[in-house]
PDB file of C-alpha atoms in Angstrom:
ATOM      1  CA  MET A   1     -16.086 -18.238  -5.646  1.00  0.00           C
ATOM      2  CA  ARG A   2     -15.750 -15.067  -8.056  1.00  0.00           C
ATOM      3  CA  THR A   3     -12.921 -12.664  -7.434  1.00  0.00           C
ATOM      4  CA  THR A   4     -13.479  -9.044  -8.310  1.00  0.00           C
ATOM      5  CA  LEU A   5     -11.145  -6.306  -8.177  1.00  0.00           C
ATOM      6  CA  ALA A   6     -13.092  -3.152  -8.553  1.00  0.00           C
ATOM      7  CA  THR A   7     -12.026   0.093  -9.111  1.00  0.00           C
ATOM      8  CA  ASP A   8     -13.173   1.128  -5.596  1.00  0.00           C
ATOM      9  CA  ALA A   9     -11.862  -2.016  -4.049  1.00  0.00           C
ATOM     10  CA  GLN A  10     -11.386  -1.970  -0.153  1.00  0.00           C
ATOM     11  CA  PRO A  11      -7.501  -2.429   0.402  1.00  0.00           C
ATOM     12  CA  VAL A  12      -6.487  -5.687   1.717  1.00  0.00           C
ATOM     13  CA  MET A  13      -3.872  -6.345   4.660  1.00  0.00           C
ATOM     14  CA  LEU A  14      -2.251 -10.008   4.402  1.00  0.00           C
ATOM     15  CA  LEU A  15      -0.960 -11.057   7.694  1.00  0.00           C
ATOM     16  CA  GLY A  16       1.402 -14.207   8.251  1.00  0.00           C
ATOM     17  CA  ALA A  17       4.640 -16.024   9.619  1.00  0.00           C
ATOM     18  CA  PRO A  18       8.039 -14.644   7.537  1.00  0.00           C
ATOM     19  CA  GLY A  19       8.386 -16.766   4.493  1.00  0.00           C
ATOM     20  CA  THR A  20       4.612 -17.625   3.610  1.00  0.00           C
ATOM     21  CA  ALA A  21       5.199 -15.840   0.161  1.00  0.00           C
ATOM     22  CA  LYS A  22       2.810 -13.130   0.817  1.00  0.00           C
ATOM     23  CA  THR A  23       4.580 -10.896  -1.129  1.00  0.00           C
ATOM     24  CA  SER A  24       5.423 -13.193  -3.703  1.00  0.00           C
ATOM     25  CA  TRP A  25       1.568 -13.680  -4.162  1.00  0.00           C
ATOM     26  CA  CYS A  26       0.969 -10.463  -4.228  1.00  0.00           C
ATOM     27  CA  ARG A  27       3.300  -9.971  -7.534  1.00  0.00           C
ATOM     28  CA  THR A  28       0.669 -12.420  -9.022  1.00  0.00           C
ATOM     29  CA  LEU A  29      -1.912  -9.699  -8.378  1.00  0.00           C
ATOM     30  CA  PRO A  30      -1.282  -7.686 -11.810  1.00  0.00           C
ATOM     31  CA  ALA A  31      -2.097 -10.692 -13.867  1.00  0.00           C
ATOM     32  CA  LEU A  32      -5.516 -11.181 -11.989  1.00  0.00           C
ATOM     33  CA  LEU A  33      -6.386  -7.666 -11.955  1.00  0.00           C
ATOM     34  CA  ALA A  34      -5.877  -7.650 -15.897  1.00  0.00           C
ATOM     35  CA  GLU A  35      -8.018 -10.644 -16.292  1.00  0.00           C
ATOM     36  CA  VAL A  36     -10.800  -9.093 -14.289  1.00  0.00           C
ATOM     37  CA  ARG A  37     -10.792  -5.966 -15.722  1.00  0.00           C
ATOM     38  CA  GLY A  38     -10.155  -7.189 -19.625  1.00  0.00           C
ATOM     39  CA  VAL A  39      -7.109  -5.551 -20.069  1.00  0.00           C
ATOM     40  CA  ASP A  40      -3.566  -6.495 -21.366  1.00  0.00           C
ATOM     41  CA  PRO A  41      -1.570  -7.696 -18.614  1.00  0.00           C
ATOM     42  CA  ALA A  42       1.347  -5.449 -20.158  1.00  0.00           C
ATOM     43  CA  ASP A  43      -0.851  -2.479 -19.194  1.00  0.00           C
ATOM     44  CA  VAL A  44      -0.882  -3.151 -15.606  1.00  0.00           C
ATOM     45  CA  GLY A  45       1.817  -1.740 -13.183  1.00  0.00           C
ATOM     46  CA  LEU A  46       3.137  -3.137 -10.034  1.00  0.00           C
ATOM     47  CA  VAL A  47       4.730  -0.984  -7.393  1.00  0.00           C
ATOM     48  CA  GLU A  48       6.499  -2.853  -4.453  1.00  0.00           C
ATOM     49  CA  PHE A  49       7.130  -0.139  -1.263  1.00  0.00           C
ATOM     50  CA  ASN A  50       8.747  -1.542   1.476  1.00  0.00           C
ATOM     51  CA  THR A  51       7.510   0.493   4.138  1.00  0.00           C
ATOM     52  CA  GLY A  52       9.926  -0.908   6.946  1.00  0.00           C
ATOM     53  CA  GLN A  53      12.608   0.589   5.105  1.00  0.00           C
ATOM     54  CA  ARG A  54      11.398   3.770   4.168  1.00  0.00           C
ATOM     55  CA  ASP A  55      10.669   7.093   6.151  1.00  0.00           C
ATOM     56  CA  ALA A  56       7.120   8.700   6.463  1.00  0.00           C
ATOM     57  CA  VAL A  57       7.922  11.442   4.401  1.00  0.00           C
ATOM     58  CA  GLU A  58       8.320   9.650   1.231  1.00  0.00           C
ATOM     59  CA  VAL A  59       4.442   8.994   1.822  1.00  0.00           C
ATOM     60  CA  ASN A  60       3.679  12.325   2.768  1.00  0.00           C
ATOM     61  CA  GLY A  61       5.814  14.455   1.184  1.00  0.00           C
ATOM     62  CA  LEU A  62       8.809  16.965   2.259  1.00  0.00           C
ATOM     63  CA  GLY A  63       7.455  20.086   3.872  1.00  0.00           C
ATOM     64  CA  LEU A  64       9.191  23.215   1.690  1.00  0.00           C
ATOM     65  CA  PRO A  65       8.771  26.802   2.480  1.00  0.00           C
ATOM     66  CA  ALA A  66       7.030  28.689  -0.051  1.00  0.00           C
ATOM     67  CA  LYS A  67       4.959  31.885   0.103  1.00  0.00           C
ATOM     68  CA  ASP A  68       1.121  32.073  -0.820  1.00  0.00           C
ATOM     69  CA  GLU A  69      -0.741  34.784  -2.929  1.00  0.00           C
ATOM     70  CA  ALA A  70      -0.290  37.181  -0.122  1.00  0.00           C
ATOM     71  CA  GLY A  71       3.158  36.879   0.103  1.00  0.00           C
ATOM     72  CA  ARG A  72       3.152  35.022   3.504  1.00  0.00           C
ATOM     73  CA  TRP A  73       5.572  31.895   4.435  1.00  0.00           C
ATOM     74  CA  ILE A  74       3.890  28.252   4.232  1.00  0.00           C
ATOM     75  CA  THR A  75       4.694  24.982   4.291  1.00  0.00           C
ATOM     76  CA  GLN A  76       3.880  23.422   0.749  1.00  0.00           C
ATOM     77  CA  PHE A  77       4.674  19.720   0.448  1.00  0.00           C
ATOM     78  CA  SER A  78       6.453  18.004  -2.687  1.00  0.00           C
ATOM     79  CA  ARG A  79       4.830  15.136  -4.164  1.00  0.00           C
ATOM     80  CA  SER A  80       5.165  12.084  -2.184  1.00  0.00           C
ATOM     81  CA  ALA A  81       7.856   9.351  -3.449  1.00  0.00           C
ATOM     82  CA  LEU A  82       4.709   6.726  -3.290  1.00  0.00           C
ATOM     83  CA  ILE A  83       2.655   8.911  -5.943  1.00  0.00           C
ATOM     84  CA  GLN A  84       5.720   9.191  -8.297  1.00  0.00           C
ATOM     85  CA  LEU A  85       6.596   5.572  -8.025  1.00  0.00           C
ATOM     86  CA  ILE A  86       2.946   5.245  -9.360  1.00  0.00           C
ATOM     87  CA  LEU A  87       2.872   7.576 -11.696  1.00  0.00           C
ATOM     88  CA  ASP A  88       6.475   6.851 -13.028  1.00  0.00           C
ATOM     89  CA  THR A  89       4.976   3.195 -14.234  1.00  0.00           C
ATOM     90  CA  GLY A  90       2.622   5.143 -16.780  1.00  0.00           C
ATOM     91  CA  LYS A  91      -0.114   3.006 -16.265  1.00  0.00           C
ATOM     92  CA  GLU A  92      -4.044   3.522 -15.646  1.00  0.00           C
ATOM     93  CA  HIS A  93      -4.396   0.165 -13.476  1.00  0.00           C
ATOM     94  CA  GLY A  94      -1.936  -1.513 -11.084  1.00  0.00           C
ATOM     95  CA  VAL A  95      -0.873  -3.224  -7.902  1.00  0.00           C
ATOM     96  CA  LEU A  96       0.282  -1.158  -4.999  1.00  0.00           C
ATOM     97  CA  ILE A  97       2.003  -3.347  -2.631  1.00  0.00           C
ATOM     98  CA  LEU A  98       2.775  -1.846   0.746  1.00  0.00           C
ATOM     99  CA  ASP A  99       5.292  -4.623   1.987  1.00  0.00           C
ATOM    100  CA  GLU A 100       6.171  -5.103   5.701  1.00  0.00           C
ATOM    101  CA  VAL A 101       3.556  -2.608   7.131  1.00  0.00           C
ATOM    102  CA  THR A 102       3.745  -4.042  10.583  1.00  0.00           C
ATOM    103  CA  GLN A 103       7.768  -3.786  10.415  1.00  0.00           C
ATOM    104  CA  SER A 104       7.301   0.250  10.079  1.00  0.00           C
ATOM    105  CA  GLY A 105       7.004   2.419  13.007  1.00  0.00           C
ATOM    106  CA  GLU A 106       4.426   4.304  14.099  1.00  0.00           C
ATOM    107  CA  ASP A 107       4.964   7.761  12.083  1.00  0.00           C
ATOM    108  CA  MET A 108       5.003   5.379   8.603  1.00  0.00           C
ATOM    109  CA  GLN A 109       1.536   3.932   9.787  1.00  0.00           C
ATOM    110  CA  LYS A 110      -0.034   6.805  10.674  1.00  0.00           C
ATOM    111  CA  SER A 111       1.272   8.159   7.242  1.00  0.00           C
ATOM    112  CA  LEU A 112      -0.455   5.001   5.606  1.00  0.00           C
ATOM    113  CA  ARG A 113      -3.802   5.536   6.812  1.00  0.00           C
ATOM    114  CA  SER A 114      -4.667   7.547   4.317  1.00  0.00           C
ATOM    115  CA  VAL A 115      -3.236   5.306   1.617  1.00  0.00           C
ATOM    116  CA  LEU A 116      -5.418   2.317   3.191  1.00  0.00           C
ATOM    117  CA  ASP A 117      -8.617   4.468   3.799  1.00  0.00           C
ATOM    118  CA  SER A 118     -10.742   3.245   1.027  1.00  0.00           C
ATOM    119  CA  ASP A 119     -12.588   6.620   1.379  1.00  0.00           C
ATOM    120  CA  THR A 120      -9.511   8.934   0.971  1.00  0.00           C
ATOM    121  CA  ARG A 121      -6.925   6.732  -0.924  1.00  0.00           C
ATOM    122  CA  THR A 122      -4.287   9.767  -0.985  1.00  0.00           C
ATOM    123  CA  SER A 123      -0.380   9.853  -0.281  1.00  0.00           C
ATOM    124  CA  GLY A 124       0.789  13.357   0.863  1.00  0.00           C
ATOM    125  CA  GLY A 125      -2.785  14.808  -0.437  1.00  0.00           C
ATOM    126  CA  ASP A 126      -2.676  13.158  -3.862  1.00  0.00           C
ATOM    127  CA  PRO A 127      -5.162  10.730  -4.911  1.00  0.00           C
ATOM    128  CA  ILE A 128      -4.087   6.929  -5.527  1.00  0.00           C
ATOM    129  CA  PRO A 129      -5.126   6.771  -9.361  1.00  0.00           C
ATOM    130  CA  ALA A 130      -8.333   5.049  -9.320  1.00  0.00           C
ATOM    131  CA  GLY A 131      -7.420   1.937 -11.117  1.00  0.00           C
ATOM    132  CA  TRP A 132      -4.920   0.777  -8.645  1.00  0.00           C
ATOM    133  CA  VAL A 133      -5.414  -1.769  -6.093  1.00  0.00           C
ATOM    134  CA  VAL A 134      -3.718  -1.385  -2.703  1.00  0.00           C
ATOM    135  CA  VAL A 135      -2.714  -4.545  -0.738  1.00  0.00           C
ATOM    136  CA  ALA A 136      -0.369  -4.464   2.441  1.00  0.00           C
ATOM    137  CA  THR A 137       1.420  -7.629   3.978  1.00  0.00           C
ATOM    138  CA  GLY A 138       3.350  -7.681   7.286  1.00  0.00           C
ATOM    139  CA  ASN A 139       3.773 -10.424   9.842  1.00  0.00           C
ATOM    140  CA  ARG A 140       2.198 -11.243  13.240  1.00  0.00           C
ATOM    141  CA  LEU A 141       3.438 -10.204  16.580  1.00  0.00           C
ATOM    142  CA  SER A 142       3.079 -14.032  17.433  1.00  0.00           C
ATOM    143  CA  ASP A 143       5.976 -14.858  14.818  1.00  0.00           C
ATOM    144  CA  LYS A 144       8.463 -12.895  16.726  1.00  0.00           C
ATOM    145  CA  SER A 145       9.784 -11.507  13.914  1.00  0.00           C
ATOM    146  CA  GLY A 146      10.564  -7.527  14.913  1.00  0.00           C
ATOM    147  CA  SER A 147       6.997  -6.600  14.124  1.00  0.00           C
ATOM    148  CA  LYS A 148       4.701  -4.290  15.644  1.00  0.00           C
ATOM    149  CA  ARG A 149       1.162  -4.286  16.371  1.00  0.00           C
ATOM    150  CA  ALA A 150      -0.426  -2.408  13.589  1.00  0.00           C
ATOM    151  CA  LEU A 151      -2.321   0.754  14.904  1.00  0.00           C
ATOM    152  CA  ALA A 152      -5.846   0.091  15.258  1.00  0.00           C
ATOM    153  CA  HIS A 153      -6.588   2.964  12.959  1.00  0.00           C
ATOM    154  CA  VAL A 154      -4.841   1.561  10.317  1.00  0.00           C
ATOM    155  CA  ALA A 155      -5.556  -2.348  10.682  1.00  0.00           C
ATOM    156  CA  ASN A 156      -9.183  -1.289  10.707  1.00  0.00           C
ATOM    157  CA  ALA A 157      -8.977   0.735   7.528  1.00  0.00           C
ATOM    158  CA  CYS A 158      -8.249  -2.397   5.113  1.00  0.00           C
ATOM    159  CA  LEU A 159      -9.716  -6.182   5.256  1.00  0.00           C
ATOM    160  CA  ARG A 160      -7.392  -8.290   7.017  1.00  0.00           C
ATOM    161  CA  PHE A 161      -6.545 -12.076   6.570  1.00  0.00           C
ATOM    162  CA  GLU A 162      -4.288 -14.156   8.035  1.00  0.00           C
ATOM    163  CA  VAL A 163      -2.111 -16.315   5.818  1.00  0.00           C
ATOM    164  CA  ASP A 164      -1.001 -19.614   6.718  1.00  0.00           C
ATOM    165  CA  PHE A 165       1.721 -21.873   5.170  1.00  0.00           C
ATOM    166  CA  ASN A 166      -0.108 -25.047   4.057  1.00  0.00           C
ATOM    167  CA  PHE A 167       1.997 -28.075   2.243  1.00  0.00           C
ATOM    168  CA  ASP A 168      -1.063 -29.760   1.306  1.00  0.00           C
ATOM    169  CA  GLY A 169      -2.475 -26.605  -0.468  1.00  0.00           C
ATOM    170  CA  TRP A 170       0.727 -26.406  -2.701  1.00  0.00           C
TER     171      TRP A 170
END
């Protein structure tokens, strides 16, 4: 099986029991991305964004009062913290790990929809850089780990894979 990590790669969600090394595996993706794209591994960024410990405003940006050209009061949004983390790497290529998506609340999941949508790939109206791949992780409801069901429009925005721990595989 040939692995490809295209610029327009469909976001992926890995679901599995706690402790099945979903996040650890995602941390190996920058090396794979570098190999597939033929770039130096040092030129591939990695951003881990634990959605279960963050607020939706960090994905959407903060609404601030501003005046438009006609002098009317409007709400203008700041750059999202998520986009700023990606830009701070200074890397053209990278992996964005949206960790613990099923631990996050509905507001966060709704905000992540545009990040996970392969057509929009935006956070707070700013585009996810084209060279970046998005991977989400989470636990299943059956794991009784405090997970919530992923909202249907969020779950349907990405390819979902169930991860099982297998001693023989190791």
